[in-house]
CSV table of C-alpha atoms and ligand atoms in Angstrom, one decimal:
chain,number,residue,atom,x,y,z
X,21,UNK,CA,119.3,127.6,113.1
X,22,UNK,CA,117.4,125.4,110.6
X,23,UNK,CA,119.5,122.5,111.6
X,24,UNK,CA,118.6,122.9,115.3
X,25,UNK,CA,114.9,123.0,114.3
X,26,UNK,CA,115.3,119.9,112.2
X,27,UNK,CA,116.9,118.1,115.1
X,28,UNK,CA,114.2,119.2,117.5
X,29,UNK,CA,111.5,118.0,115.1
X,30,UNK,CA,113.2,114.6,114.6
X,31,UNK,CA,113.5,114.2,118.4
X,32,UNK,CA,109.8,115.0,118.9
X,33,UNK,CA,108.9,112.6,116.1
X,34,UNK,CA,110.9,109.8,117.4
X,35,UNK,CA,109.9,110.4,121.0
X,36,UNK,CA,106.2,110.5,120.1
X,37,UNK,CA,106.7,107.2,118.1
X,38,UNK,CA,108.4,105.6,121.1
X,39,UNK,CA,105.6,106.7,123.5
X,40,UNK,CA,102.9,105.4,121.2
X,41,UNK,CA,104.4,102.2,119.8
X,42,UNK,CA,106.3,101.4,123.0
X,43,UNK,CA,103.2,101.9,125.1
X,44,UNK,CA,101.2,99.6,122.8
X,45,UNK,CA,103.9,96.9,122.8
X,46,UNK,CA,104.0,96.9,126.6
X,47,UNK,CA,100.2,96.9,126.8
X,48,UNK,CA,99.8,94.0,124.4
X,49,UNK,CA,102.7,91.8,125.5
X,50,UNK,CA,102.9,92.5,129.2
X,51,UNK,CA,99.7,94.1,130.5
X,52,UNK,CA,97.1,92.2,128.5
X,53,UNK,CA,98.3,88.7,129.5
X,54,UNK,CA,98.7,89.8,133.1
X,55,UNK,CA,95.1,91.1,133.1
X,56,UNK,CA,93.8,87.9,131.5
X,57,UNK,CA,95.1,86.0,134.6
X,58,UNK,CA,92.8,88.0,136.9
X,59,UNK,CA,89.3,86.9,137.9
X,60,UNK,CA,86.8,87.9,135.2
X,61,UNK,CA,85.1,90.5,137.4
X,62,UNK,CA,88.4,92.5,137.8
X,63,UNK,CA,89.6,92.3,134.2
X,64,UNK,CA,87.4,95.1,132.8
X,65,UNK,CA,88.0,97.4,135.8
X,66,UNK,CA,91.8,97.3,135.5
X,67,UNK,CA,91.8,97.3,131.7
X,68,UNK,CA,89.6,100.4,131.6
X,69,UNK,CA,91.6,102.2,134.3
X,70,UNK,CA,94.9,101.6,132.4
X,71,UNK,CA,93.3,102.7,129.1
X,72,UNK,CA,92.1,105.9,130.7
X,73,UNK,CA,95.6,106.7,132.0
X,74,UNK,CA,97.2,106.0,128.6
X,75,UNK,CA,94.6,108.2,126.8
X,76,UNK,CA,96.3,111.6,127.3
X,77,UNK,CA,99.7,110.3,126.3
X,78,UNK,CA,98.3,108.7,123.2
X,79,UNK,CA,96.4,111.8,122.1
X,80,UNK,CA,99.6,113.9,122.6
X,81,UNK,CA,101.7,111.4,120.7
X,82,UNK,CA,99.2,111.4,117.7
X,83,UNK,CA,99.2,115.2,117.7
X,84,UNK,CA,103.0,115.4,117.7
X,85,UNK,CA,103.4,112.7,115.1
X,86,UNK,CA,101.0,114.5,112.7
X,87,UNK,CA,102.7,117.9,113.2
X,88,UNK,CA,106.3,116.7,113.0
X,89,UNK,CA,105.4,114.2,110.3
X,90,UNK,CA,104.1,117.0,108.1
X,91,UNK,CA,107.3,119.0,108.8
X,92,UNK,CA,109.3,115.9,107.8
X,93,UNK,CA,107.3,115.5,104.6
X,94,UNK,CA,108.0,119.1,103.6
X,95,UNK,CA,111.7,118.6,104.3
X,96,UNK,CA,111.8,115.5,102.1
X,97,UNK,CA,109.8,116.7,99.0
X,98,UNK,CA,111.2,115.5,95.6
X,99,UNK,CA,113.0,112.4,96.8
X,100,UNK,CA,111.6,110.3,93.9
X,101,UNK,CA,108.9,107.7,93.2
X,102,UNK,CA,110.1,104.9,95.5
X,103,UNK,CA,110.3,107.3,98.4
X,104,UNK,CA,106.9,108.8,97.7
X,105,UNK,CA,105.3,105.3,97.4
X,106,UNK,CA,106.8,104.0,100.7
X,107,UNK,CA,105.9,107.3,102.4
X,108,UNK,CA,102.3,106.9,101.2
X,109,UNK,CA,102.1,103.4,102.6
X,110,UNK,CA,103.6,104.6,105.8
X,111,UNK,CA,101.0,107.3,106.2
X,112,UNK,CA,98.1,104.9,105.5
X,113,UNK,CA,99.5,102.6,108.2
X,114,UNK,CA,99.9,105.6,110.5
X,115,UNK,CA,96.2,106.4,110.0
X,116,UNK,CA,95.4,102.8,111.0
X,117,UNK,CA,97.5,103.2,114.2
X,118,UNK,CA,95.8,106.6,115.1
X,119,UNK,CA,92.3,105.3,114.5
X,120,UNK,CA,92.7,102.0,116.3
X,121,UNK,CA,94.7,103.8,119.0
X,122,UNK,CA,91.8,106.1,119.7
X,123,UNK,CA,89.5,103.0,120.0
X,124,UNK,CA,92.0,101.2,122.3
X,125,UNK,CA,91.9,104.0,125.0
X,126,UNK,CA,88.1,103.9,125.1
X,127,UNK,CA,86.4,102.3,128.1
X,128,UNK,CA,84.1,99.2,127.7
X,129,UNK,CA,86.1,97.8,124.8
X,130,UNK,CA,86.0,94.0,124.5
X,131,UNK,CA,88.1,94.1,121.4
X,132,UNK,CA,91.0,96.0,123.0
X,133,UNK,CA,93.6,93.1,122.9
X,134,UNK,CA,92.9,92.4,119.2
X,135,UNK,CA,93.2,96.1,118.4
X,136,UNK,CA,96.5,96.3,120.3
X,137,UNK,CA,97.8,93.4,118.2
X,138,UNK,CA,96.9,95.3,115.0
X,139,UNK,CA,98.5,98.5,116.1
X,140,UNK,CA,101.6,96.7,117.2
X,141,UNK,CA,102.0,95.1,113.8
X,142,UNK,CA,101.3,98.3,111.9
X,143,UNK,CA,103.7,100.2,114.2
X,144,UNK,CA,106.5,97.8,113.6
X,145,UNK,CA,106.0,97.9,109.8
X,146,UNK,CA,105.9,101.8,110.0
X,147,UNK,CA,109.3,101.9,111.8
X,148,UNK,CA,110.8,99.5,109.2
X,149,UNK,CA,109.5,101.7,106.4
X,150,UNK,CA,110.9,104.8,108.1
X,151,UNK,CA,114.3,103.1,108.3
X,152,UNK,CA,114.2,102.4,104.6
X,153,UNK,CA,113.1,106.0,103.9
X,154,UNK,CA,116.1,107.2,105.8
X,155,UNK,CA,118.4,104.8,104.0
X,156,UNK,CA,117.2,106.2,100.6
X,157,UNK,CA,118.9,109.5,101.2
X,158,UNK,CA,121.9,108.8,103.5
X,159,UNK,CA,124.7,111.2,102.7
H,19,LIG,C1,102.6,105.7,114.2
H,19,LIG,C2,103.1,106.8,113.5
H,19,LIG,C3,104.5,107.0,113.2
H,19,LIG,C4,105.7,106.4,113.6
H,19,LIG,C5,105.8,105.2,114.5
H,19,LIG,C6,106.8,107.0,112.9
H,19,LIG,C7,108.1,106.7,113.0
H,19,LIG,C8,109.2,107.3,112.4
H,19,LIG,C9,110.5,107.0,112.6
H,19,LIG,C10,111.1,106.0,113.6
H,19,LIG,C11,111.3,107.8,111.8
H,19,LIG,C12,112.8,107.8,111.6
H,19,LIG,C13,113.3,109.1,112.1
H,19,LIG,C14,114.6,109.5,111.5
H,19,LIG,O1,115.5,108.6,111.2
H,19,LIG,O2,114.9,110.6,111.3
H,19,LIG,C15,110.3,108.6,111.0
H,19,LIG,C16,110.7,109.5,110.0
H,19,LIG,C17,109.7,110.1,109.2
H,19,LIG,N1,108.4,110.2,109.4
H,19,LIG,FE1,107.3,109.1,110.7
H,19,LIG,N2,106.3,108.0,112.1
H,19,LIG,C18,104.9,108.0,112.2
H,19,LIG,C19,104.0,108.9,111.6
H,19,LIG,C20,104.3,109.7,110.6
H,19,LIG,C21,103.4,110.5,109.8
H,19,LIG,C22,101.9,110.6,110.1
H,19,LIG,C23,104.1,111.2,108.8
H,19,LIG,C24,103.6,112.1,107.8
H,19,LIG,C25,102.5,112.9,107.9
H,19,LIG,C26,105.5,110.8,109.0
H,19,LIG,C27,106.5,111.2,108.2
H,19,LIG,C28,107.8,110.9,108.3
H,19,LIG,C29,108.9,111.4,107.4
H,19,LIG,C30,108.7,112.2,106.1
H,19,LIG,C31,110.1,110.9,108.0
H,19,LIG,C32,111.5,111.1,107.4
H,19,LIG,C33,112.0,109.9,106.7
H,19,LIG,C34,113.4,110.1,106.2
H,19,LIG,O3,114.4,110.1,106.9
H,19,LIG,O4,113.5,110.4,104.9
H,19,LIG,N3,105.6,109.9,110.0
H,19,LIG,N4,109.1,108.3,111.4
C-alpha cells in the first residue's frame, strides 16, 4: 500500500516536472524565436495569448511539485550531509523556477524570453541534481 502511494507520488512529481520544464523549453527554444519573426505589432498579442493559456498548467505543476516534493523530502530524511546539501540547493533553484515561472505567465511582460532562459537553465540543473540525489541511495 505504501509502495503504491510512493509510486503515485513519484509519478505526479515527475509528470509535473515534465509539464513545467518541458513547457518552458518548448516556449524558449521553439515559440520565442517563432514569435520574434512576426511583425512587431503581433508579437505581444501572440506572446500574451500563449502565456495566458500556459498559466493554469504552470500553477497546477507548481502546486503538485510542492506537495509531492514535501512528501519526497519526508521519505528521504536522514540520508546524510551531502544529500541534504544538494537537496537544499535544489529547493532554492526550484524557488527560482516557481517565482520566475509566475512572472513568465503574466501579460505585458517584455522580459519573458530572458526569464524563460533563466528557468530553463535552473530547471535543467534541478533535474541533474535530482539524478544525483537518486544515485546517492540506489539499492
Ligand atoms: C522545478 C521543480 C522541480 C523539478 C523539475 C523536480 C524534478 C525532480 C526529478 C526529475 C526527480 C527524480 C524522480 C525520481 O527519480 O524519483 C525528483 C526527485 C525529488 N524531488 Fe524534485 N523537482 C522539483 C521540485 C522539488 C521540490 C520543491 C522539492 C522539495 C520540496 C523536491 C524534492 C524532491 C526529492 C526529495 C526527490 C527524491 C530524490 C531521491 O530520489 O532521493 N523537488 N525531482
